[in-house]
Amino acid sequence: DQQVKQNSPSLSVQEGRISILNCDYTNSMFDYFLWYKKYPAEGPTFLISISSIKDKNEDGRFTVFLNKSAKHLSLHIVPSQPGDSAVYFCAALRSNTGKLIFGQGTTLQVKP
Amino acid sequence: GAVVSQHPSRVICKSGTSVKIECRSLDFQATTMFWYRQFPKKSLMLMATSNEGSKATYEQGVEKDKFLINHASLTLSTLTVTSAHPEDSSFYICSARARWEVLRRAKVLFFGSGTQLSVL
């Protein structure tokens, strides 16, 4: 049972435009959500997070939006840069377990 | 940010041998470490949670006798793949939760760089 889903395996955008990566979850007990960026043969690096009590968190070019009623979150990158090309994983956390549950990942390609 | 070191980064072994992967938190104490496995083009799947000084908790479907986890100190956890077979070939990643209160509130896990295991 996939509790965290990223339904788009890949996304291609032009440099300077906005990239929007989507993530859906099924477990209403998740209380924290994180986005990680990953390059091949490397471990994930933390990007941005959001608590379930918020609906938006912004950090530079990265903004995460959370819609609890729809159990949906999205990561906006604007403007997109070629260096943003990587696999992006969303992850959900139940604080009392400490376990991160990952989505399948979305491969972002930013074209110059 | 906090650094988690994972070693080796790549290992090739013969079927039937055992392989040990180390995960160290370099500049913080990690009371909890997690081990993940990633198949090509697949999500990171949580294998087990290890708490310092106690037995690891394995996720459903993960063989505890196949994947031995030891968390002997606050800075080191090891994963041993015993009697490895080709189907164990995968990318294994560890992560650590810092003891520091401020990091715990941030809910951020720091990840190692991963180990690519290839079993021939």
Short mmCIF file of C-alpha atoms in Angstrom, two decimals:
data_model
loop_
_atom_site.label_atom_id
_atom_site.label_comp_id
_atom_site.label_asym_id
_atom_site.label_seq_id
_atom_site.Cartn_x
_atom_site.Cartn_y
_atom_site.Cartn_z
CA ASP A 1 0.00 0.00 0.00
CA GLN A 2 1.66 3.18 -1.21
CA GLN A 3 0.89 5.79 1.43
CA VAL A 4 2.78 8.53 -0.36
CA LYS A 5 2.38 8.87 -4.10
CA GLN A 6 4.10 10.94 -6.71
CA ASN A 7 2.11 10.16 -9.80
CA SER A 8 4.34 11.95 -12.27
CA PRO A 9 7.55 10.00 -12.80
CA SER A 10 9.11 12.83 -14.78
CA LEU A 11 8.78 16.52 -15.51
CA SER A 12 10.57 18.71 -18.03
CA VAL A 13 10.56 22.51 -17.86
CA GLN A 14 12.41 25.35 -19.48
CA GLU A 15 14.99 27.30 -17.54
CA GLY A 16 13.43 30.31 -15.84
CA ARG A 17 9.95 28.82 -15.74
CA ILE A 18 8.16 27.36 -12.76
CA SER A 19 8.48 23.70 -11.83
CA ILE A 20 5.60 22.16 -9.91
CA LEU A 21 6.04 18.74 -8.37
CA ASN A 22 3.04 17.05 -6.82
CA CYS A 23 2.58 14.55 -4.05
CA ASP A 24 -0.47 12.85 -2.56
CA TYR A 25 -0.78 10.93 0.67
CA THR A 26 -3.41 8.69 2.18
CA ASN A 27 -2.63 8.60 5.90
CA SER A 28 -4.18 11.50 7.80
CA MET A 29 -1.87 10.73 10.74
CA PHE A 30 1.13 12.21 8.95
CA ASP A 31 2.01 15.47 10.65
CA TYR A 32 5.13 16.56 8.80
CA PHE A 33 6.13 16.57 5.16
CA LEU A 34 9.52 16.97 3.59
CA TRP A 35 11.01 17.25 0.14
CA TYR A 36 14.36 15.74 -0.70
CA LYS A 37 16.52 16.09 -3.79
CA LYS A 38 18.55 13.17 -4.99
CA TYR A 39 21.24 12.57 -7.60
CA PRO A 40 22.05 9.07 -8.90
CA ALA A 41 24.19 6.95 -6.57
CA GLU A 42 23.97 9.56 -3.83
CA GLY A 43 21.90 9.91 -0.69
CA PRO A 44 18.97 12.36 -0.59
CA THR A 45 19.58 15.91 0.55
CA PHE A 46 16.96 17.81 2.47
CA LEU A 47 15.28 20.64 0.61
CA ILE A 48 12.29 22.02 2.47
CA SER A 49 9.63 20.87 4.90
CA ILE A 50 6.21 21.82 6.17
CA SER A 51 4.27 21.04 9.29
CA SER A 52 0.70 19.83 8.97
CA ILE A 53 -0.51 22.90 10.85
CA LYS A 54 0.68 25.14 8.02
CA ASP A 55 -0.39 25.46 4.43
CA LYS A 56 2.68 27.12 2.98
CA ASN A 57 6.40 27.32 3.60
CA GLU A 58 8.83 29.28 1.51
CA ASP A 59 12.61 29.16 1.29
CA GLY A 60 14.19 31.14 -1.50
CA ARG A 61 13.16 29.70 -4.84
CA PHE A 62 11.37 26.79 -3.18
CA THR A 63 7.84 26.87 -1.83
CA VAL A 64 5.86 23.96 -0.50
CA PHE A 65 2.08 24.07 -0.34
CA LEU A 66 -0.03 21.73 1.73
CA ASN A 67 -3.73 21.06 1.22
CA LYS A 68 -4.75 18.85 4.12
CA SER A 69 -8.33 18.37 3.05
CA ALA A 70 -7.14 17.03 -0.30
CA LYS A 71 -4.15 15.22 1.27
CA HIS A 72 -1.99 16.87 -1.34
CA LEU A 73 1.23 18.81 -1.30
CA SER A 74 3.27 20.43 -4.00
CA LEU A 75 6.74 21.84 -4.41
CA HIS A 76 7.16 24.96 -6.53
CA ILE A 77 10.55 25.93 -7.85
CA VAL A 78 10.74 29.35 -9.42
CA PRO A 79 12.68 30.25 -11.40
CA SER A 80 13.88 26.80 -12.37
CA GLN A 81 17.58 26.38 -13.10
CA PRO A 82 19.46 23.59 -14.93
CA GLY A 83 21.16 22.72 -11.65
CA ASP A 84 17.77 21.80 -10.24
CA SER A 85 17.67 18.75 -12.50
CA ALA A 86 17.48 15.73 -10.18
CA VAL A 87 15.02 13.30 -8.67
CA TYR A 88 12.71 14.86 -6.10
CA PHE A 89 11.17 12.77 -3.37
CA CYS A 90 8.38 13.86 -1.12
CA ALA A 91 8.26 12.19 2.25
CA ALA A 92 5.74 12.07 5.05
CA LEU A 93 6.34 11.59 8.73
CA ARG A 94 4.39 10.54 11.75
CA SER A 95 6.27 12.22 14.55
CA ASN A 96 5.46 9.54 17.11
CA THR A 97 7.08 6.84 14.96
CA GLY A 98 9.88 8.90 13.49
CA LYS A 99 9.62 6.98 10.23
CA LEU A 100 9.83 8.78 6.92
CA ILE A 101 7.68 7.31 4.18
CA PHE A 102 8.81 8.26 0.69
CA GLY A 103 6.98 8.69 -2.57
CA GLN A 104 8.31 7.14 -5.76
CA GLY A 105 10.12 10.26 -6.85
CA THR A 106 9.78 12.62 -9.80
CA THR A 107 12.67 13.21 -12.16
CA LEU A 108 12.91 16.90 -12.98
CA GLN A 109 14.79 18.06 -16.04
CA VAL A 110 15.35 21.76 -16.47
CA LYS A 111 16.39 22.61 -20.00
CA PRO A 112 18.65 25.58 -20.67
CA GLY B 1 24.36 20.78 8.14
CA ALA B 2 24.98 17.56 10.00
CA VAL B 3 27.07 14.95 8.22
CA VAL B 4 26.36 11.27 7.92
CA SER B 5 29.12 9.14 6.49
CA GLN B 6 28.33 5.82 4.86
CA HIS B 7 30.94 3.29 3.83
CA PRO B 8 31.63 1.64 1.46
CA SER B 9 30.06 3.57 -1.38
CA ARG B 10 30.17 0.60 -3.68
CA VAL B 11 30.73 -3.10 -3.16
CA ILE B 12 30.73 -6.06 -5.51
CA CYS B 13 30.67 -9.50 -3.94
CA LYS B 14 30.11 -13.12 -4.80
CA SER B 15 26.86 -14.85 -4.00
CA GLY B 16 26.92 -16.38 -0.51
CA THR B 17 29.25 -13.87 1.08
CA SER B 18 28.32 -11.35 3.75
CA VAL B 19 28.69 -7.61 3.37
CA LYS B 20 28.85 -5.02 6.12
CA ILE B 21 27.82 -1.40 5.56
CA GLU B 22 28.70 1.28 8.09
CA CYS B 23 26.82 4.45 8.86
CA ARG B 24 28.40 7.09 11.06
CA SER B 25 27.13 10.43 12.28
CA LEU B 26 30.23 12.60 12.20
CA ASP B 27 29.30 15.68 14.16
CA PHE B 28 26.26 14.76 16.16
CA GLN B 29 24.86 11.97 18.29
CA ALA B 30 22.22 9.92 16.56
CA THR B 31 19.88 8.14 18.90
CA THR B 32 18.00 6.66 15.97
CA MET B 33 19.22 5.49 12.60
CA PHE B 34 17.13 4.27 9.72
CA TRP B 35 18.08 1.97 6.89
CA TYR B 36 16.50 2.33 3.46
CA ARG B 37 16.76 0.37 0.27
CA GLN B 38 16.16 1.70 -3.20
CA PHE B 39 15.56 -0.35 -6.31
CA PRO B 40 16.19 1.29 -9.70
CA LYS B 41 13.58 3.93 -10.43
CA LYS B 42 11.74 3.05 -7.25
CA SER B 43 11.04 4.78 -3.99
CA LEU B 44 13.21 4.59 -0.92
CA MET B 45 11.80 1.73 1.12
CA LEU B 46 12.31 1.78 4.87
CA MET B 47 13.88 -1.48 5.99
CA ALA B 48 14.43 -1.00 9.69
CA THR B 49 14.80 1.45 12.53
CA SER B 50 17.68 1.08 14.91
CA ASN B 51 17.92 2.70 18.30
CA GLU B 52 21.20 2.88 20.13
CA GLY B 53 21.59 0.05 22.58
CA SER B 54 18.47 -1.86 21.59
CA LYS B 55 17.35 -4.28 18.92
CA ALA B 56 16.36 -2.94 15.55
CA THR B 57 12.73 -2.81 14.51
CA TYR B 58 12.18 -4.26 11.05
CA GLU B 59 9.48 -3.32 8.59
CA GLN B 60 7.06 -5.93 7.37
CA GLY B 61 8.57 -8.19 4.76
CA VAL B 62 12.19 -7.49 5.71
CA GLU B 63 14.09 -10.57 6.86
CA LYS B 64 15.84 -9.77 10.12
CA ASP B 65 18.15 -12.76 9.77
CA LYS B 66 19.19 -11.62 6.32
CA PHE B 67 19.74 -7.98 7.20
CA LEU B 68 21.50 -7.74 10.55
CA ILE B 69 21.52 -4.29 12.10
CA ASN B 70 23.70 -3.22 14.98
CA HIS B 71 23.60 0.20 16.62
CA ALA B 72 26.32 -0.11 19.20
CA SER B 73 27.01 3.55 19.80
CA LEU B 74 25.42 6.96 19.31
CA THR B 75 27.50 7.54 16.21
CA LEU B 76 27.61 4.17 14.48
CA SER B 77 25.12 1.75 13.01
CA THR B 78 25.96 -1.18 10.77
CA LEU B 79 23.91 -3.20 8.31
CA THR B 80 25.20 -6.66 7.43
CA VAL B 81 23.71 -8.40 4.44
CA THR B 82 24.28 -12.07 5.24
CA SER B 83 24.72 -14.74 2.58
CA ALA B 84 24.05 -12.19 -0.13
CA HIS B 85 22.30 -13.24 -3.32
CA PRO B 86 21.80 -11.40 -6.62
CA GLU B 87 18.31 -10.31 -5.55
CA ASP B 88 19.91 -8.40 -2.67
CA SER B 89 21.64 -6.14 -5.17
CA SER B 90 20.36 -2.67 -4.49
CA PHE B 91 21.23 0.81 -3.29
CA TYR B 92 21.24 0.95 0.51
CA ILE B 93 21.03 4.26 2.34
CA CYS B 94 21.23 5.05 6.02
CA SER B 95 19.87 8.10 7.77
CA ALA B 96 20.24 9.49 11.25
CA ARG B 97 18.10 11.49 13.60
CA ALA B 98 20.10 13.90 15.72
CA ARG B 99 19.82 13.94 19.45
CA TRP B 100 19.91 17.70 19.44
CA GLU B 101 16.57 19.14 20.44
CA VAL B 102 16.53 21.79 17.76
CA LEU B 103 17.07 19.24 15.01
CA ARG B 104 14.49 16.92 16.47
CA ARG B 105 11.94 19.69 16.25
CA ALA B 106 12.89 20.26 12.64
CA LYS B 107 12.08 16.61 11.93
CA VAL B 108 14.92 16.47 9.44
CA LEU B 109 16.77 13.29 8.73
CA PHE B 110 20.31 13.44 7.45
CA PHE B 111 21.24 10.82 4.93
CA GLY B 112 24.42 9.01 4.11
CA SER B 113 25.67 8.92 0.54
CA GLY B 114 24.48 5.38 0.01
CA THR B 115 26.05 2.02 -0.83
CA GLN B 116 25.56 0.34 -4.18
CA LEU B 117 25.66 -3.41 -3.57
CA SER B 118 26.10 -5.74 -6.53
CA VAL B 119 25.99 -9.46 -5.87
CA LEU B 120 27.33 -11.64 -8.67
#
